[in-house]
XYZ file of C-alpha atoms in Angstrom:
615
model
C 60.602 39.575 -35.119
C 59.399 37.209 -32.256
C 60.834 33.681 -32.404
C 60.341 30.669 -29.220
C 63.953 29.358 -29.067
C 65.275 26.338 -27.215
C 68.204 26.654 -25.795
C 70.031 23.645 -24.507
C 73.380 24.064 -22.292
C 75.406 21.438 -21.271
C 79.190 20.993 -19.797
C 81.356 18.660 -21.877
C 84.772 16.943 -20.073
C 87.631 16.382 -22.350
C 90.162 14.282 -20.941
C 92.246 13.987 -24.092
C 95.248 15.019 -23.986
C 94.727 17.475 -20.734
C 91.846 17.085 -18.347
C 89.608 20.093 -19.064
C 85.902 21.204 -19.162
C 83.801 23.229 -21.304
C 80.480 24.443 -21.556
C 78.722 24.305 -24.882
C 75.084 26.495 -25.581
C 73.161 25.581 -28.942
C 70.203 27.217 -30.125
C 67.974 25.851 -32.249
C 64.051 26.295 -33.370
C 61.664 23.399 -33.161
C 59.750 24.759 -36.219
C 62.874 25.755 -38.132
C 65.332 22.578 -38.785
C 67.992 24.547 -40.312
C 68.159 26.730 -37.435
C 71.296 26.232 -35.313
C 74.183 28.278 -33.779
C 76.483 27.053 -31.689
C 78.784 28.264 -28.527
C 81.551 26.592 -26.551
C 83.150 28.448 -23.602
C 86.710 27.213 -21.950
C 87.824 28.402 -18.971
C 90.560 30.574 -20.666
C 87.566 32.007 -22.900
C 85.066 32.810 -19.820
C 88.179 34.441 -17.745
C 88.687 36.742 -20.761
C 85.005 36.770 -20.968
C 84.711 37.496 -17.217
C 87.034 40.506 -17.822
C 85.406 42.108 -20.578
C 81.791 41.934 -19.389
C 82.398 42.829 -15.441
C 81.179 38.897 -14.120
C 81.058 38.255 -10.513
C 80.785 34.364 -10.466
C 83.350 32.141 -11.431
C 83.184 29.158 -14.480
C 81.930 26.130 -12.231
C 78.685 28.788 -10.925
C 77.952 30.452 -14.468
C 75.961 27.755 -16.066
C 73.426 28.113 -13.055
C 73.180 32.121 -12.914
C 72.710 31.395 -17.114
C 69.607 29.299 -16.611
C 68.330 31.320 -13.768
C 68.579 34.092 -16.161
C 66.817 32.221 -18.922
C 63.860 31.613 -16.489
C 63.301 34.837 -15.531
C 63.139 36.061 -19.501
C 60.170 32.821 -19.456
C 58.672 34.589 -16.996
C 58.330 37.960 -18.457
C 57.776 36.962 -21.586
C 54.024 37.198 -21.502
C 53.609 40.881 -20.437
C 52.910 43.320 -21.989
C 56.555 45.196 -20.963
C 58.450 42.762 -19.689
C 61.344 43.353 -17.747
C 64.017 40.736 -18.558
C 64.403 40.141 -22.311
C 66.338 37.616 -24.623
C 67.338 39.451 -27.697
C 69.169 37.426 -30.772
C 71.472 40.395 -32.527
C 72.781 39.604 -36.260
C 74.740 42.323 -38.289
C 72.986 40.935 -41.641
C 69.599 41.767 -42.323
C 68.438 38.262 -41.994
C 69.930 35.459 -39.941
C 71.582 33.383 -42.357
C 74.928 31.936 -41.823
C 76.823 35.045 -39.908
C 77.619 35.269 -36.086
C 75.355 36.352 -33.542
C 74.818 38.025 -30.330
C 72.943 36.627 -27.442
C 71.843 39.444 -24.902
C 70.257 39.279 -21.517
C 68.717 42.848 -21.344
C 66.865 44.080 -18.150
C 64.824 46.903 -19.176
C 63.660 49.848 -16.505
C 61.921 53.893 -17.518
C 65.597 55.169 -17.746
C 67.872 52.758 -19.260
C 68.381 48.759 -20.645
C 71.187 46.991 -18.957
C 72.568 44.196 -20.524
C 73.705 41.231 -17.802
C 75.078 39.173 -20.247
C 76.416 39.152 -24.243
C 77.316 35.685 -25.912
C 78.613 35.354 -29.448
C 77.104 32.472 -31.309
C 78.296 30.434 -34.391
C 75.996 29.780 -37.097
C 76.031 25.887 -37.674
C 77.907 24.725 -41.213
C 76.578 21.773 -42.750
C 78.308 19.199 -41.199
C 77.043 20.514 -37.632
C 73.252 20.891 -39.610
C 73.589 16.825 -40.348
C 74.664 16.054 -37.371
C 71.950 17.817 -34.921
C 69.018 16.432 -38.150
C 70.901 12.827 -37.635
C 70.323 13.227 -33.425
C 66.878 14.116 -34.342
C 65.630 12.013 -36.854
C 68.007 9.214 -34.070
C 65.508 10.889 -31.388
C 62.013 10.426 -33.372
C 62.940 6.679 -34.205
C 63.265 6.028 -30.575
C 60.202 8.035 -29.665
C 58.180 6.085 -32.452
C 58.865 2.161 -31.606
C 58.340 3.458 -27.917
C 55.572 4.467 -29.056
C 54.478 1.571 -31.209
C 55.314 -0.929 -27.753
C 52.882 1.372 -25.805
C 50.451 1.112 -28.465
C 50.594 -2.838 -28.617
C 50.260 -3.199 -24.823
C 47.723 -0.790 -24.623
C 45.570 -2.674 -27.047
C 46.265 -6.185 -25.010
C 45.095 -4.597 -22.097
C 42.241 -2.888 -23.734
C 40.922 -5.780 -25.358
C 41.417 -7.911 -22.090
C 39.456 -5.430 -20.639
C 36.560 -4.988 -22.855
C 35.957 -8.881 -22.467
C 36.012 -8.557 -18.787
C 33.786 -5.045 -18.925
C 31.556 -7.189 -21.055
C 31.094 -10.387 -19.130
C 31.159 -7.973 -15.820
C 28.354 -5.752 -17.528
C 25.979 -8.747 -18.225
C 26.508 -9.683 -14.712
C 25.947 -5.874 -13.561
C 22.850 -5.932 -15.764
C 21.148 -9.123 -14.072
C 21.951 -7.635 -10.865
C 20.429 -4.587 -12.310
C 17.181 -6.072 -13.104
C 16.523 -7.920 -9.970
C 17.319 -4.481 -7.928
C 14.753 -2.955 -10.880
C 12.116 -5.674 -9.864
C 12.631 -5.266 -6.174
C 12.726 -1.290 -5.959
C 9.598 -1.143 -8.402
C 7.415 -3.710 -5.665
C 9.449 -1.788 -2.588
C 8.761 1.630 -3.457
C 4.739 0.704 -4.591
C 4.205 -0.688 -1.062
C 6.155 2.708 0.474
C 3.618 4.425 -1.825
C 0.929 2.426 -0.271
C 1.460 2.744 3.343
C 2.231 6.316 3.096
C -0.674 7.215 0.772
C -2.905 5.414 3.704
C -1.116 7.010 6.661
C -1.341 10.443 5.347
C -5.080 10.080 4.400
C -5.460 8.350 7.998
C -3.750 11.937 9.479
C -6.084 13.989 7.528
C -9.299 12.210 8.932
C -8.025 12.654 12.450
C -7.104 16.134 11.788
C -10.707 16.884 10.043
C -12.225 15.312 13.075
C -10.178 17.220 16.036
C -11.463 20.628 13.839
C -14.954 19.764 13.856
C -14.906 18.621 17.349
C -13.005 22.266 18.654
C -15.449 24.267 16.173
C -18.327 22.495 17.823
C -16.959 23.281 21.475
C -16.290 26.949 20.076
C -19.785 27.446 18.777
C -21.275 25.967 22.007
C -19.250 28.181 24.073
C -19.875 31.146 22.072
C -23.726 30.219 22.769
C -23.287 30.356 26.344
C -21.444 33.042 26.553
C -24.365 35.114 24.270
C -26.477 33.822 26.760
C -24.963 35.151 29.693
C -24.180 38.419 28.122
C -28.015 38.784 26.950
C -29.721 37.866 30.956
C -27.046 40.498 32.396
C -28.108 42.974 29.846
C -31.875 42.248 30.640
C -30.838 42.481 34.717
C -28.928 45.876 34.625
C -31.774 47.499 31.678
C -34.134 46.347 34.951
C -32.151 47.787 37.387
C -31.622 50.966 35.342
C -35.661 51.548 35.389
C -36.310 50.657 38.716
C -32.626 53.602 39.483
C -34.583 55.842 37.421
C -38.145 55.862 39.266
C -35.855 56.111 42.678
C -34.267 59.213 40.944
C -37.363 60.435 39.782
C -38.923 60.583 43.604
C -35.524 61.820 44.928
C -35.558 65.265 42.387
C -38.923 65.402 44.083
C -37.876 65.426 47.190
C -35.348 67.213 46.377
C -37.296 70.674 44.767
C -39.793 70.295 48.056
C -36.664 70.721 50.214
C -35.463 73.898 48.396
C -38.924 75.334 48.508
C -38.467 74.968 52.863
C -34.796 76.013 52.013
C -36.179 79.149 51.042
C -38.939 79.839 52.805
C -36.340 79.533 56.154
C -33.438 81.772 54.067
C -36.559 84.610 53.921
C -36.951 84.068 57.569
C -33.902 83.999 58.656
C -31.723 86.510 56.581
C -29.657 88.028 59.691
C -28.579 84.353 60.773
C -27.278 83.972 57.641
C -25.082 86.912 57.831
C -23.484 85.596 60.269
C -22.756 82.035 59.426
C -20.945 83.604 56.321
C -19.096 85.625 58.527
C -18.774 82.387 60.473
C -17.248 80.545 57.076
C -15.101 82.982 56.043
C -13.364 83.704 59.782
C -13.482 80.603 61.689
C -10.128 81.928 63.646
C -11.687 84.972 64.574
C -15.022 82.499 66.201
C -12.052 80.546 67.688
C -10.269 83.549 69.594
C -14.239 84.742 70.517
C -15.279 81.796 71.405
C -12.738 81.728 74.638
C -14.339 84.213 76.040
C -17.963 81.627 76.684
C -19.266 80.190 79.127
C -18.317 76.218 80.218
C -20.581 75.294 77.629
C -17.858 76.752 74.645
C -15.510 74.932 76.498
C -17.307 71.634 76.230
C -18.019 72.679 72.627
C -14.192 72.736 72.133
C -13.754 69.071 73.683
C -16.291 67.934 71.136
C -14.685 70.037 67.930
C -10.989 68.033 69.250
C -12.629 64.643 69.513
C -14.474 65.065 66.262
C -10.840 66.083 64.800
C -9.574 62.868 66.487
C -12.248 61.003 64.075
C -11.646 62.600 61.190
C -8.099 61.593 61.010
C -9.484 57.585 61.970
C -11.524 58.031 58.945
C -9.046 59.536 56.557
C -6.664 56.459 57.793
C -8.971 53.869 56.874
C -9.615 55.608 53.473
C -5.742 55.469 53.081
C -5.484 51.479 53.885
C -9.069 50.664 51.559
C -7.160 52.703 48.667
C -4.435 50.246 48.944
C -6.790 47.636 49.198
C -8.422 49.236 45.517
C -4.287 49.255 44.108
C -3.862 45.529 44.916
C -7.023 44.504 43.512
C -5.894 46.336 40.290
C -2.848 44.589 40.590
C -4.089 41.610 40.399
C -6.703 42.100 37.609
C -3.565 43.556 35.459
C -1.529 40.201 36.134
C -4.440 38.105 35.152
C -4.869 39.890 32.050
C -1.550 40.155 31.116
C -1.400 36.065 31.560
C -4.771 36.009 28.911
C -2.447 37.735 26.536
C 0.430 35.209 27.043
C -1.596 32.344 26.908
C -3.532 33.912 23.379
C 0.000 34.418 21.583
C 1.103 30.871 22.500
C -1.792 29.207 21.233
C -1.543 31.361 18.454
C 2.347 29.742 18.210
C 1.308 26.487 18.439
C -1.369 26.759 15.463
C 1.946 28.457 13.416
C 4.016 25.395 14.316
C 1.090 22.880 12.775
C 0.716 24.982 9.865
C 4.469 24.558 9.099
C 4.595 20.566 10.018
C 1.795 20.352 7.029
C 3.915 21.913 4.772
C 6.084 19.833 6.154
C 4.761 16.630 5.081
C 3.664 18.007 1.742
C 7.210 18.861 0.882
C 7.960 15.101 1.604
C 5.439 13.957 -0.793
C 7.090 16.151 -3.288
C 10.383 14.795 -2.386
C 9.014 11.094 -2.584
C 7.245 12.011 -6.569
C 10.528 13.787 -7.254
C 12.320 10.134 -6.322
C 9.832 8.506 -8.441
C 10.886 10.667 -11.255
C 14.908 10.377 -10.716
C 14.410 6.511 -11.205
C 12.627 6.751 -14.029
C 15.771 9.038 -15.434
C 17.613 6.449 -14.039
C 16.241 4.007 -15.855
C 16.641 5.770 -19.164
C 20.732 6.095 -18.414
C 21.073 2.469 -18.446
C 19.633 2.395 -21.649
C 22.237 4.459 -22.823
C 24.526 2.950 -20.924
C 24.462 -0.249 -23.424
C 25.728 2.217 -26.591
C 29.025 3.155 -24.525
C 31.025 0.067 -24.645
C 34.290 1.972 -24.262
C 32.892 3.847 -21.041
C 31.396 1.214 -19.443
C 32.749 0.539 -16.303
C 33.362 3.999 -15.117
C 29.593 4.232 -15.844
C 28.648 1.271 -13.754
C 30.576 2.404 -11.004
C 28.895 5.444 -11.190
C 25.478 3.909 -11.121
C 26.469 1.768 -8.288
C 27.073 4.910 -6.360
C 24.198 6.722 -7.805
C 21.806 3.969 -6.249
C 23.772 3.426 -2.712
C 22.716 7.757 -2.721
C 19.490 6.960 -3.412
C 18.821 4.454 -0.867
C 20.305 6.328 2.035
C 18.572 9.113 0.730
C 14.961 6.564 0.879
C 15.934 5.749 4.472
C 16.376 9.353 5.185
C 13.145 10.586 4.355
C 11.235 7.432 5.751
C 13.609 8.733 8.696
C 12.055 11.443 8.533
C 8.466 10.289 7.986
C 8.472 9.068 11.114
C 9.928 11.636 13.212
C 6.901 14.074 11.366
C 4.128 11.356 12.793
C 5.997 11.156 16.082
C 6.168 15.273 16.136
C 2.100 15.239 14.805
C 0.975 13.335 17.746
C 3.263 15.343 20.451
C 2.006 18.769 18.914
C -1.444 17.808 18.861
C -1.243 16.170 23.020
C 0.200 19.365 23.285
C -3.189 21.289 21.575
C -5.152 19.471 23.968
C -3.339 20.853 26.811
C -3.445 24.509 25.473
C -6.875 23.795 24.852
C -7.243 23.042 28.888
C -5.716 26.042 30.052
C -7.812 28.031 27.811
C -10.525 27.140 28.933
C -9.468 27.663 32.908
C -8.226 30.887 31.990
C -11.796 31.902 30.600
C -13.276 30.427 33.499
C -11.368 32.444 35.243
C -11.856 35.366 33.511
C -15.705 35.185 33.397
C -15.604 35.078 37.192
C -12.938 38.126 37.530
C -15.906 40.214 34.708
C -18.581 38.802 37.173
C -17.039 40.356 40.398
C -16.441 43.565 38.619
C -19.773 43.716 37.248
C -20.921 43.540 41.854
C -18.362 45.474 42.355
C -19.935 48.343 40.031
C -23.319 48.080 40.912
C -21.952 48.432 44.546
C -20.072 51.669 43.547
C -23.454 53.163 42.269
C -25.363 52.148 44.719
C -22.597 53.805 47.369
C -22.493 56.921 45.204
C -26.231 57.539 45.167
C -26.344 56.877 49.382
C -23.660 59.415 49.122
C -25.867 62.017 47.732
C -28.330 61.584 49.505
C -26.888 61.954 52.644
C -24.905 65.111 51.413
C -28.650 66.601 50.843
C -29.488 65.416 54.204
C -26.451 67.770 55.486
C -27.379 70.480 53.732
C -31.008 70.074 55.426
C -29.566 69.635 58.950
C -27.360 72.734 58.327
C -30.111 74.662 56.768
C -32.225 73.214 60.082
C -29.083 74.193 62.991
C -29.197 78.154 61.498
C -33.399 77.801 61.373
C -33.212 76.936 65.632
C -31.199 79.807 66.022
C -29.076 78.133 68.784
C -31.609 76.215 70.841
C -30.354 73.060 72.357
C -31.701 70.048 74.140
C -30.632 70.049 77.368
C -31.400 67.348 80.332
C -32.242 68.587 83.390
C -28.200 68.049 84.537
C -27.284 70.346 82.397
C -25.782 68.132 80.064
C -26.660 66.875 76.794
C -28.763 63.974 76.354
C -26.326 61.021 75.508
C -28.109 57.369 74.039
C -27.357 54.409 76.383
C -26.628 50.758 74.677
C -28.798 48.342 76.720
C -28.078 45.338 74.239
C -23.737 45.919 75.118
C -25.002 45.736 79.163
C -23.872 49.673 79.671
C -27.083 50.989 81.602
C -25.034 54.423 82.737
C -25.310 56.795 79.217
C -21.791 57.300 77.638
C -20.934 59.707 75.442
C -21.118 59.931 71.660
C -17.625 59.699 70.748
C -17.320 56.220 72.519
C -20.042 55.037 70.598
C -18.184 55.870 67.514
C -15.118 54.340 68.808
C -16.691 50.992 69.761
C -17.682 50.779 66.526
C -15.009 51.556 64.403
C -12.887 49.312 66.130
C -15.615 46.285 65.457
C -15.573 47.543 61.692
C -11.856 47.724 61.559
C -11.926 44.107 62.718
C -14.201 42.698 60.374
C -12.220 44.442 57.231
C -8.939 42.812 58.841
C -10.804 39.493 58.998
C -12.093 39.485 55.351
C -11.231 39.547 52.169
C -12.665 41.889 48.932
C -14.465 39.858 47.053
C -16.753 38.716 50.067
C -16.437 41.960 51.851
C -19.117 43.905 49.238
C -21.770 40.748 49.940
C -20.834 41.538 53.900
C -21.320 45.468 53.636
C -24.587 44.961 51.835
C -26.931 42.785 54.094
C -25.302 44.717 57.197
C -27.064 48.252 55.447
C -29.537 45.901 55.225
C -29.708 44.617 58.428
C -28.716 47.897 60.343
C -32.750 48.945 61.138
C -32.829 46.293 63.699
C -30.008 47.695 65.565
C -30.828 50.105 68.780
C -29.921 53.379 69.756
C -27.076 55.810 68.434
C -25.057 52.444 67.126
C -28.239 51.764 64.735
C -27.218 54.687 63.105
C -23.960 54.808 62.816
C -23.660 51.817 60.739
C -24.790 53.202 57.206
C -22.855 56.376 57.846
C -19.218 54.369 58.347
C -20.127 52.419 55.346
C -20.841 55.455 53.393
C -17.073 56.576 54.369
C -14.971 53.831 55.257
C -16.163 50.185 54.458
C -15.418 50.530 50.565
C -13.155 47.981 50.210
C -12.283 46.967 46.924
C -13.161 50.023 45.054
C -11.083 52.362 42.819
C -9.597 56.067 44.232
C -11.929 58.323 41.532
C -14.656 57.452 43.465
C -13.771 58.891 46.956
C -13.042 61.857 45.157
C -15.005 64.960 46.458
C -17.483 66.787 43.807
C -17.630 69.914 43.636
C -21.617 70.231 44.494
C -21.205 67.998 47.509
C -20.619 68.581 50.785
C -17.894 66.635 52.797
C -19.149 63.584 55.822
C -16.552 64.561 58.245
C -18.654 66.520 60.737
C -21.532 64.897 60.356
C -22.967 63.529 63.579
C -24.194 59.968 63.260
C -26.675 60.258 64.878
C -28.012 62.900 62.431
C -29.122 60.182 60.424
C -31.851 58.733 62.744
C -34.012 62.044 62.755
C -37.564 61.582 61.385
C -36.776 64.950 59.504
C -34.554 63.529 57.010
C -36.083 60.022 57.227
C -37.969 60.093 53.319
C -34.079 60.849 51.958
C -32.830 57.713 53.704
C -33.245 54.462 51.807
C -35.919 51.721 52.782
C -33.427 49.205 54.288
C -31.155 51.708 56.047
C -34.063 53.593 57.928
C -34.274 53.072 61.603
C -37.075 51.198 63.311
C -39.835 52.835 64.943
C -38.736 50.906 68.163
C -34.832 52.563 68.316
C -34.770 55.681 70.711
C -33.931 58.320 68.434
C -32.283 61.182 70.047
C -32.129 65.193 68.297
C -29.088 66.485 65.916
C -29.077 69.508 68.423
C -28.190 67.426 71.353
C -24.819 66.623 69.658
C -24.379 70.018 67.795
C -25.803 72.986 69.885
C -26.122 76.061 68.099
């Protein structure tokens, strides 16, 4: 069986007749009275002791290692397989009145070792007195220790139950007056906060109708707008479409005299696409003219010379086109930044509301704490015994609530104080909205000229690619007749309004004026620049000579600024500008393919394609 056991140890000095110690161990059980054994150890005993048992510590050190044992046995005594064990051995079935044996076993898997062995005594009746006499001596001192305990605590008790009772009526006056003054406090919180929220809400109502009203208005305008451009460009569209209508006119009477001339002159064209098809071959032949192939040559190298002008300005106005995309990009990529911050800003409100709801849920959750409050002291008045740990309690409860009051009017005001920043704020987003639209609008507008431009450059495009086709078709129909003045030379156009009266050639002509073009692209900038190019075309029919008509040709090729790449692209029906002779354009021949404004005057001394292209 399992038994709890005190053991009590302790090392008696006998000076009587020799000056010895020993060491006594009793055991006894607290719920057993009779139980007792007894053990006293000399130092003769423990040196036989020490011999028989193989001990390493001497008399004055065992009584130490013996309760260190003991302790470890308290420790392991609650598992499950504990490894230090106290074992009580009797030879009798049942321990009654025969000697026992005290073991200290240390159990492992493969064997118990016993540290220690002590023979006990069993107590006789005289020993069994004794110990109940120490007892019984024991609980007598315990009880009027007791009793003096009790009679102080009861002084003090009652001493303090006056004092909690005279303190508590004072604590519940105090109580009442703080009940009074909360109660009129909190009703004129209510009050002003009730009023300032419903004053926020007005303001905020009014702000909404006010920007919806702007909105609407705007949104008006902007219909508006939208409709009266619609209505210009359906115009322009029919008025394009009649222009279109005469041109395909035009166009099948020109490839009716297209083919009457092919039927007439079948052989010539044998040879021009023999020409086409072997234009080194007409080089190396061509050495072998006259001076006049030679001056032919001069011409083909200067014309080369322009062509690479022309494709360098069409290089520089394609950069022009990049940087005005550029820019475009930038300014809508700064619509976008400025839509997602306003779009921010209407977030943050939204979450400031719920803000300030959640403090009026706060402030009707107070209200209902109080009232709890208020039913605690209630019950507070049944606990006598508890009172003044309860009062204390309540003190601290209300010094929580109060900072806890000042808090959230705290924060009451830093929510009105953030309310009237976020909405200066609105106002200022509201602002720059509206400049960026502004802008915007304008950026649509200049698109809108700078597409109707485009068109109206694509369509003088074709039309003057039909004219080449003519003039070709025209060159093969002379079958190599030129002008010629009675000098021998070709007749050149001389510039009376630039005070030249000698006639220069051609090529300076074309030089003179793409230098003064060149100049006036430097000088200006895009947006302008379209407005610029289009009352020049329509101011170039009161300009004389070969520099009349030279104007619409350069702005056909070069004076594009602002537009995208795709549209210098060449087609695949057209026929490329580059040798085209300006002065191809004044000939009455190709006159009805020529618009209105860009048609020379009757006054201008026109002078013949073949005088610049012989043969």
């Amino acid at each position: 069986r399992r038994l709890n056991v005190r053991v009590n140890i302790e090392l008696l000095s006998i000076s009587n007749p020799v000056h010895k110690k020993d060491l006594a161990v009793r055991l006894t059980d607290d719920t057993d009275p009779f139980f007792l054994y007894n053990l006293v150890i000399s130092e003769e005993d423990f040196q036989s002791l020490k011999s028989q048992q193989g001990l390493l510590v001497d008399f004055s050190a065992f009584p130490q290692k013996f309760i260190d044992l003991l302790q470890q046995c308290i420790q392991e005594q609650n598992k499950d397989i504990p490894r230090f064990l106290l074992q009580l051995v009797s030879s009798a079935s049942v321990l009654d009145h025969t000697p026992v044996s005290l073991n200290v076993v240390e159990t492992n898997p493969f064997k118990h070792l016993t540290h220690l062995s002590l023979k006990f005594l069993p107590g006789n009746d005289a020993e069994i007195k004794k110990f109940l006499a120490s007892c019984l001596k024991c609980l007598k001192e315990d009880k009027t220790m007791l009793e003096e305990k009790l009679r102080k605590t009861e002084e003090d008790l009652t001493r303090q139950l006056s004092y909690t009772q005279q303190s508590l009526s004072e604590k519940s006056r105090e109580l009442d007056k703080l009940k009074n003054e909360w109660t009129s406090y909190t009703t004129a919180l209510t009050n002003k906060h009730t009023q300032e929220l419903t004053n926020e809400k007005e303001r905020a109502l009014q702000a909404q109708a006010q920007y919806q009203q702007q909105h609407e208005q705007q949104k008006k305008e902007l219909e508006n707008l939208h409709q009266k451009s619609i209505q210009q460009l359906q115009n322009r569209l029919s008025e394009l479409e009649v222009i279109n209508k005469d041109l395909t006119e035009r166009r099948y009477k020109g490839d009716s005299t297209v083919r009457e001339l092919k039927a007439k002159l079948s052989g010539i064209e044998d040879e021009c696409q023999r020409a086409k098809q072997e234009v080194l071959s007409l080089r190396r032949e061509n050495t072998t003219l006259d001076a006049e192939c030679h001056e032919k040559e001069k011409l083909v190298n200067q014309l080369q010379t322009r062509v690479a002008v022309l494709e360098q300005e069409i290089k520089d106005k394609d950069q022009l086109v990049i940087r005005t995309k550029e820019v475009l990009d930038a300014t809508q990529e700064q619509k976008a930044i400025l839509e997602e911050s306003t779009e921010k800003k209407q977030s943050h409100i939204e979450k400031l509301e719920t803000t300030i709801k959640s403090l009026s849920a706060e402030l009707l959750k107070a209200n209902e704490i109080i009232k709890k409050l208020q039913g605690d002291l209630k019950t507070l008045m049944s606990k006598l015994k508890l009172k003044n740990t309860v009062t204390i309690q309540q003190e601290k409860l209300l010094a929580e609530k109060e900072e806890r009051l000042q808090k959230e009017q705290r924060e009451l005001q830093e929510t009105g104080q953030s309310l009237r920043m976020k909405e200066q704020e609105v106002c200022k987003l509201q602002e720059q909205l509206e400049t960026t639209i502004q802008k915007l609008e304008e950026s649509k507008q200049l698109l809108k000229t700078n597409e109707n431009v485009i068109t109206w450059l694509n369509k003088q495009l074709n039309e003057i690619q039909m004219a080449k086709k003519l003039e070709t078709s025209a060159s093969t129909h002379g079958g190599g007749r030129t002008a010629v003045s009675p000098h021998g030379m070709p007749d050149r156009p001389s510039f009376p309004s630039s005070g030249i009266n000698h006639p220069i050639s051609p090529l300076y002509a074309f030089q003179n004026f793409l230098e003064q073009a060149h100049n006036k692209n430097v000088n200006s900038q895009c947006p302008i620049q379209f407005n610029t190019q289009l009352s020049k075309m329509n101011r170039c029919s009161d300009v004389q000579t070969a520099t009349a008509t030279s104007h619409p040709a350069n702005k056909e090729n070069g004076d594009n600024l602002g537009l995208e790449s795709k549209y210098f692209k060449k087609k695949d029906d057209s026929i490329p500008l580059r040798g085209l002779s300006q002065n191809a354009l004044n000939s009455e021949y190709l006159k009805p393919y020529l618009p209105k404004k860009a048609q020379p005057s009757p006054k201008a001394a026109v002078t013949p394609a073949s005088a610049y292209f012989p043969g």
